[in-house]
Coordinates of N, CA and C in Angstrom, one line a residue:
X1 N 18.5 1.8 1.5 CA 18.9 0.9 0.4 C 18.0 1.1 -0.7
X2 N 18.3 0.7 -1.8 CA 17.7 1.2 -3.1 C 18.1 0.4 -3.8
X3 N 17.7 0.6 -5.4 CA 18.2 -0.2 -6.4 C 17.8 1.0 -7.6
X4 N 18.0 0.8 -8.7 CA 17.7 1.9 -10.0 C 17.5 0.9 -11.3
X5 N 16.8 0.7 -11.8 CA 16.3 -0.2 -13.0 C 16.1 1.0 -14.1
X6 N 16.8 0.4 -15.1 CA 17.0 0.9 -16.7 C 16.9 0.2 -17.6
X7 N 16.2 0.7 -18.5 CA 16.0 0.0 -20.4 C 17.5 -0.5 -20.5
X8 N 17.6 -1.6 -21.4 CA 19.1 -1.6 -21.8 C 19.7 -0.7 -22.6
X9 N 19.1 0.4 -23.3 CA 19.5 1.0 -24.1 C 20.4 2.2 -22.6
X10 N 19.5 2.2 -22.6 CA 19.7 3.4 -21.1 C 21.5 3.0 -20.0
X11 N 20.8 2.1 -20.2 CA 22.0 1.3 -19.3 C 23.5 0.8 -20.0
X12 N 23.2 0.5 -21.6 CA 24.2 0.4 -22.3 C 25.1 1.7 -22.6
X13 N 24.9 3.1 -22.1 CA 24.7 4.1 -22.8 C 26.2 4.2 -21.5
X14 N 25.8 3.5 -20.7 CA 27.0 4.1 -19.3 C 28.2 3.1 -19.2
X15 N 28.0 2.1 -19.9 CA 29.1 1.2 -20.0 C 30.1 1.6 -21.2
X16 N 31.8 1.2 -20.3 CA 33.0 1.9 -20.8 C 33.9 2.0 -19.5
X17 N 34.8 1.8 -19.8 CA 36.1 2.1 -19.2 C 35.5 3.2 -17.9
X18 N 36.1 3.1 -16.7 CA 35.8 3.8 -15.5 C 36.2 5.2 -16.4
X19 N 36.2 5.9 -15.2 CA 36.4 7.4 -15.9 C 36.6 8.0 -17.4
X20 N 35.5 7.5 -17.7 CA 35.5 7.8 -19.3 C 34.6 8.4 -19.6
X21 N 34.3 9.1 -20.7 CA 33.1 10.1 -20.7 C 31.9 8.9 -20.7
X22 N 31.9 8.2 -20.6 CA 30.4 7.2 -19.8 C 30.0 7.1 -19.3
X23 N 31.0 7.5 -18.0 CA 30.8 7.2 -16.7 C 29.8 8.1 -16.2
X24 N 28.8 7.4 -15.8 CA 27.8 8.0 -14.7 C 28.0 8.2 -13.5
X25 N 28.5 9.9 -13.4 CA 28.3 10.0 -11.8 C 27.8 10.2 -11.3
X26 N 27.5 9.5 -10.0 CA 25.8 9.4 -9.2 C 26.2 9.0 -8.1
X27 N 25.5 9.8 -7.0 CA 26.0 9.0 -5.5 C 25.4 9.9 -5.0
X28 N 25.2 9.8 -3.7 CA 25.0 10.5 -2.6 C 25.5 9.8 -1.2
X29 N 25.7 11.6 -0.2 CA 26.7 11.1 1.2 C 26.3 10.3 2.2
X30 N 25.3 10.2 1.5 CA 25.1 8.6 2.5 C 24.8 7.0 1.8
X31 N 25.0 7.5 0.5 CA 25.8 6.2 0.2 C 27.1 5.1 0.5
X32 N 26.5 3.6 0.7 CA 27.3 2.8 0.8 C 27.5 3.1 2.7
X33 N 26.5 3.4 3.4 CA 26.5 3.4 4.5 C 26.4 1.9 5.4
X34 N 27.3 1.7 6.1 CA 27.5 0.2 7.0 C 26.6 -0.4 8.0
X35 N 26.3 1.1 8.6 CA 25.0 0.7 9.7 C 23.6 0.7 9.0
X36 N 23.1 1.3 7.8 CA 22.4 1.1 7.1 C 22.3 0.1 6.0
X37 N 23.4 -0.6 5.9 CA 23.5 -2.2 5.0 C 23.3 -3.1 6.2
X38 N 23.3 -2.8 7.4 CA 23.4 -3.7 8.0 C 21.8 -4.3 8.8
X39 N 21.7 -2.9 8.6 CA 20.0 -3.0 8.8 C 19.4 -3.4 7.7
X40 N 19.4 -3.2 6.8 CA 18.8 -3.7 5.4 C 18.8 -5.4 5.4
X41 N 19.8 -5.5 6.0 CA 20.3 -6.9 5.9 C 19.8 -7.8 6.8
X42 N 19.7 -7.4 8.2 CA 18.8 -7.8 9.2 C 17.4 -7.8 8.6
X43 N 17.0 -6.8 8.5 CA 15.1 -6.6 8.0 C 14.9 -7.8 7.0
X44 N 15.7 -8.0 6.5 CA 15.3 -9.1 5.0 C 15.4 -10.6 5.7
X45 N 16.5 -10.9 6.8 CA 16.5 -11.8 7.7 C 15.2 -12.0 8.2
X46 N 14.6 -11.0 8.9 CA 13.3 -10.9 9.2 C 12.3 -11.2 9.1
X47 N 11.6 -11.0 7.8 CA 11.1 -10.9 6.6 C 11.3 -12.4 6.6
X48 N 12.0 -13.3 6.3 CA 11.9 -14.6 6.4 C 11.9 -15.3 7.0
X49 N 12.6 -14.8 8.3 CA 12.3 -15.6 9.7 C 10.8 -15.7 10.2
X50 N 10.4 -14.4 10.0 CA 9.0 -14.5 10.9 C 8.0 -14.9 9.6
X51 N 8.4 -15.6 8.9 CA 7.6 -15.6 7.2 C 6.1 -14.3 6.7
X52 N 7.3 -13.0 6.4 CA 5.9 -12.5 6.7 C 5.7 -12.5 5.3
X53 N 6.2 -13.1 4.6 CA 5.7 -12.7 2.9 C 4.3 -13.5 3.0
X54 N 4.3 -14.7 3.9 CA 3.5 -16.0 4.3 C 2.1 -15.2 4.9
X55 N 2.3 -14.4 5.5 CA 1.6 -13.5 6.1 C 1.0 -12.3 5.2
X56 N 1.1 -12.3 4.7 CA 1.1 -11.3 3.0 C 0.2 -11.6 2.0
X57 N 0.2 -13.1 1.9 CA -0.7 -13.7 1.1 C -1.9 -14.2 2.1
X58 N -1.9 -14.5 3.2 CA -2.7 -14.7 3.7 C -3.8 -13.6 4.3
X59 N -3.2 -12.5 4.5 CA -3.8 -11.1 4.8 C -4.1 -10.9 3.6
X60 N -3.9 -10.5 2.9 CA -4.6 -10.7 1.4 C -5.7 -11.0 0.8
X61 N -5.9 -12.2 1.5 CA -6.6 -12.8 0.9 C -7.7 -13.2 1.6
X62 N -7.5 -13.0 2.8 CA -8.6 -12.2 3.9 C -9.1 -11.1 3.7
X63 N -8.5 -10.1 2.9 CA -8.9 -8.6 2.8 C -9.7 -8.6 1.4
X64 N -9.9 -9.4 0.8 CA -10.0 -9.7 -0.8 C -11.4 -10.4 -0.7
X65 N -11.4 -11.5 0.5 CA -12.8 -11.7 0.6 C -13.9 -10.9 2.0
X66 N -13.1 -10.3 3.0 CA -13.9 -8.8 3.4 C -14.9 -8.0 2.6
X67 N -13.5 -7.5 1.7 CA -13.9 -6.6 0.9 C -15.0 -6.6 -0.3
X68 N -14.9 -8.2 -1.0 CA -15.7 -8.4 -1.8 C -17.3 -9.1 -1.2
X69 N -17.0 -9.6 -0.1 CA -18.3 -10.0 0.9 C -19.0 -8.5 1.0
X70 N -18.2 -7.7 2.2 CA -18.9 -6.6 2.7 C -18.9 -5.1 2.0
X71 N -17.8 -4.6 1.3 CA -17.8 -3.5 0.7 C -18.3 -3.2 -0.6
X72 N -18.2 -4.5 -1.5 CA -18.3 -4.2 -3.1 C -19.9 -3.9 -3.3
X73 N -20.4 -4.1 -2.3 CA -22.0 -4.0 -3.0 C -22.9 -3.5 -2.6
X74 N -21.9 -2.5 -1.8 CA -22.5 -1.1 -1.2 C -22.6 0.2 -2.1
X75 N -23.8 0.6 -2.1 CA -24.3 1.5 -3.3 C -23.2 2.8 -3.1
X76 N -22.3 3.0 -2.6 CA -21.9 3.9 -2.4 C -20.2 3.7 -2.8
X77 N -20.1 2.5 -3.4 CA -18.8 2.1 -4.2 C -19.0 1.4 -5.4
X78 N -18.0 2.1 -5.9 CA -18.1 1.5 -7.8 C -17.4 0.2 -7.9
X79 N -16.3 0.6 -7.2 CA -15.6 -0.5 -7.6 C -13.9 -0.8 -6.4
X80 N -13.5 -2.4 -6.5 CA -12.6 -2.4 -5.6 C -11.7 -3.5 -6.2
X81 N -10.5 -2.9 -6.0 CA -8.8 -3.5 -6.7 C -8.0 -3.8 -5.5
X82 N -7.8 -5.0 -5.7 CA -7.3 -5.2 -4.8 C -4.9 -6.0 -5.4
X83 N -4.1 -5.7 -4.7 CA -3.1 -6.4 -5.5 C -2.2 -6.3 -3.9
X84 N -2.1 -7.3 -3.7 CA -1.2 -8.2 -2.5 C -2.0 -7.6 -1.3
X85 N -1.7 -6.9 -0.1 CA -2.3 -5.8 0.7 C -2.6 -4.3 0.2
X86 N -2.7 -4.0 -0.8 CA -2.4 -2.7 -1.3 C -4.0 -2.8 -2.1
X87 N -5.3 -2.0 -1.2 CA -6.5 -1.9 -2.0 C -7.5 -0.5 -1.9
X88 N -7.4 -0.5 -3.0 CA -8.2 1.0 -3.6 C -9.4 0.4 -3.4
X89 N -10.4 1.2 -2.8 CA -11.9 1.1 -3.0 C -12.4 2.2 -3.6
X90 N -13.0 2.2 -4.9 CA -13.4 3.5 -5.6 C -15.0 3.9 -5.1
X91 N -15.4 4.9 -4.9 CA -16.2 5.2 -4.1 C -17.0 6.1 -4.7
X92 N -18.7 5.9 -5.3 CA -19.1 6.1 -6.6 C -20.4 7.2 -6.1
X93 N -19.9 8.7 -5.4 CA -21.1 9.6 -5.3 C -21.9 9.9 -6.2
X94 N -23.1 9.7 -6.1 CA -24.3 10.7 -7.0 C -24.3 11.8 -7.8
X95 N -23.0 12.9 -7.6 CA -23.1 14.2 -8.0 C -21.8 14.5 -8.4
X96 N -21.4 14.8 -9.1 CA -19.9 15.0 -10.1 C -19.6 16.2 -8.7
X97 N -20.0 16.6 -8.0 CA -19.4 17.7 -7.1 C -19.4 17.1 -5.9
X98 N -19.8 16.5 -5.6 CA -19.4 15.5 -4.4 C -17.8 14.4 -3.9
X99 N -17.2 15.4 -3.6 CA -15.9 14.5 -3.4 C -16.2 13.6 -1.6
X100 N -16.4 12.2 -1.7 CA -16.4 11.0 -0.2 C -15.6 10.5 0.2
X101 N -14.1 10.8 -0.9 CA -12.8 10.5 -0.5 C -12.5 10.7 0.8
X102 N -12.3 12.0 1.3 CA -11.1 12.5 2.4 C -12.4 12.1 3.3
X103 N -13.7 12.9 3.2 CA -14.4 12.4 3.9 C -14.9 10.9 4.6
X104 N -14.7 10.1 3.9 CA -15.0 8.7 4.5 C -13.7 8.4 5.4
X105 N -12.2 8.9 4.6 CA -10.9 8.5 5.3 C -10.9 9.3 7.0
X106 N -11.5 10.8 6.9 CA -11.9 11.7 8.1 C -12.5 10.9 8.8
X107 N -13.5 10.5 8.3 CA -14.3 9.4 9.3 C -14.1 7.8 9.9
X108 N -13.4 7.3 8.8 CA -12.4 6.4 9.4 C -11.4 6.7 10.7
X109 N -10.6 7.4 10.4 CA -9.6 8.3 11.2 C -10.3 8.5 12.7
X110 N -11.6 8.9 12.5 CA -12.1 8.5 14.1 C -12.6 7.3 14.3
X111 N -12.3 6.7 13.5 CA -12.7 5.4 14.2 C -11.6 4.4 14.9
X112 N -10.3 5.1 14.2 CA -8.7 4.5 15.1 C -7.9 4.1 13.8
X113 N -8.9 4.1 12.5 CA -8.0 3.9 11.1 C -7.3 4.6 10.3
X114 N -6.3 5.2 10.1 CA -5.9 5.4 8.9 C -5.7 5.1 7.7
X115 N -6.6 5.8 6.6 CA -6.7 4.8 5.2 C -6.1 6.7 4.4
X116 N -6.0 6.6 3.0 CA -6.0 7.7 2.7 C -6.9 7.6 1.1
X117 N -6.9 9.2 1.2 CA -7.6 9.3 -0.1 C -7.4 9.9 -1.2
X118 N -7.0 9.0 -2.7 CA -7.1 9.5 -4.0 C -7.8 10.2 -4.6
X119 N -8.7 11.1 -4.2 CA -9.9 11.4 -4.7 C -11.1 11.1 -4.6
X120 N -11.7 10.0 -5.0 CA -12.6 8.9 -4.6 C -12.2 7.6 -4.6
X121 N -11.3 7.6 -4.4 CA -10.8 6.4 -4.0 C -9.9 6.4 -2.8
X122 N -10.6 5.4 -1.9 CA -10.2 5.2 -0.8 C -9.0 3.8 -0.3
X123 N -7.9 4.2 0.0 CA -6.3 3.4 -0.2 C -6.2 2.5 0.5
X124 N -6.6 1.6 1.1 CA -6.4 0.1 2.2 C -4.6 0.0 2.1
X125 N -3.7 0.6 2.5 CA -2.4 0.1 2.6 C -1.9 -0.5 4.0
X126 N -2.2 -1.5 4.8 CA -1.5 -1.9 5.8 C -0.7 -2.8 6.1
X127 N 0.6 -2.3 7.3 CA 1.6 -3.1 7.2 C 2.1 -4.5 6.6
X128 N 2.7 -5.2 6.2 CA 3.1 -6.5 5.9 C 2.7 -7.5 7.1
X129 N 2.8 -6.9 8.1 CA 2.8 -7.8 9.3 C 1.2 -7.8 10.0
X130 N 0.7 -7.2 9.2 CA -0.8 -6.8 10.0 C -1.2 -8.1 10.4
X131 N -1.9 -8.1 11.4 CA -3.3 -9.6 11.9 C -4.5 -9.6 11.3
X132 N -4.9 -11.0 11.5 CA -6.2 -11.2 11.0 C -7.1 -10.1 11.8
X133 N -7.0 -9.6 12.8 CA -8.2 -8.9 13.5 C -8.0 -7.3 13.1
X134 N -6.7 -7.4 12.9 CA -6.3 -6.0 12.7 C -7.2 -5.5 10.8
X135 N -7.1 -6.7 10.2 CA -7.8 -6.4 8.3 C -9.2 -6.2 9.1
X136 N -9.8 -7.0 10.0 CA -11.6 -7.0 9.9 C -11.6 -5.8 10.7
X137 N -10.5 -5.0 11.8 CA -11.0 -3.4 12.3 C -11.0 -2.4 10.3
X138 N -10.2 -2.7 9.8 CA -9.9 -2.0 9.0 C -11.3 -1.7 8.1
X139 N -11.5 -3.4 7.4 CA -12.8 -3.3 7.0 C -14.5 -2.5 7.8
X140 N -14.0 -2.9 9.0 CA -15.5 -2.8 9.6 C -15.3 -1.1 10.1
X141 N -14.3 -0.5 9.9 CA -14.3 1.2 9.8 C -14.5 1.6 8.5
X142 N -14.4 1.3 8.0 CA -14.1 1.5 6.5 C -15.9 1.7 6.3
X143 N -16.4 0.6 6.5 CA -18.1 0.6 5.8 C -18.8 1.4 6.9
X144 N -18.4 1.5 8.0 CA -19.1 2.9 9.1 C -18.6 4.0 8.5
X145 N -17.7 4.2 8.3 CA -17.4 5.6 7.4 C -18.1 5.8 6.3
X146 N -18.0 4.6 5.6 CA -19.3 5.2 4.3 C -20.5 5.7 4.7
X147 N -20.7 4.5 5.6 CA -22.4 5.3 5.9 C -22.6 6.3 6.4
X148 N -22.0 6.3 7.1 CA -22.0 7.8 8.3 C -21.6 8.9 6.9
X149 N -20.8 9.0 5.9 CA -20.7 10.1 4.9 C -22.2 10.1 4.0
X150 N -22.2 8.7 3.3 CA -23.5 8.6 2.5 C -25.0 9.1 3.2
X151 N -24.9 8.8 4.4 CA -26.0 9.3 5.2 C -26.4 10.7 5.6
X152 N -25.3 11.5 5.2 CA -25.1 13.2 5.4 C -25.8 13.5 4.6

């Protein structure tokens, strides 16, 4: 499922009579698929049955004070953004040739985490549905990975 957002100009540009030189043809063969609207459809049932949006803001906001309690004020991060579950920790080496990105996420990675890395910046993306215990593994790999890199 998908959706496609356009300027109005953009979008004005295709309105006119069906088959007219306006018309925007666009599709692909698995468009307008039934078992895949139907799943789309279920998932969003989901989604509010099990209130995970509810869950969203609350994981959030658990990861927002982790993060700002235990990560921000470790010499070895600049800085941390955080926006719903989705948080970059920017990760501030001593040496313009020092990249601690992949390396802190390598090191995560053995610890049972997967995080990834921008560069020096390290990605917190987990599920919608994550648990409270599941953000504090996330966090508490996360700052063993620093050390264990900063320490090398």
């Amino acid at each position: 499922m998908s959706v496609t957002a356009a300027a109005d100009h953009v979008y004005e540009a295709f309105l006119g009579p069906d088959l007219s030189s306006a018309t925007l043809y666009h599709g692909h063969s698995f468009g307008g698929n039934a078992l895949a609207a139907a799943v789309a459809l279920r998932h969003l049932e989901l989604l509010r049955e099990r209130s995970v949006l509810e869950n969203v803001r609350a994981r959030s906001d658990q990861l927002r004070q982790r993060l700002d309690g235990r990560v921000a004020h470790l010499d070895a991060v600049g800085a941390v953004r955080l926006r719903g579950l989705m948080a970059g920790v920017e990760l501030a080496p001593p040496a313009d040739d020092l990249r601690w990105g992949r390396q802190v996420c390598a090191a995560a990675v053995r610890r049972g985490v997967l995080l990834r890395p921008l560069g020096d910046v390290v990605v917190i993306m987990p599920p919608l549905t994550i648990t409270s215990e599941e953000i504090d593994r996330i966090v508490d790999a996360l700052i063993d990975a620093i050390a264990e890199v900063t320490a090398a």
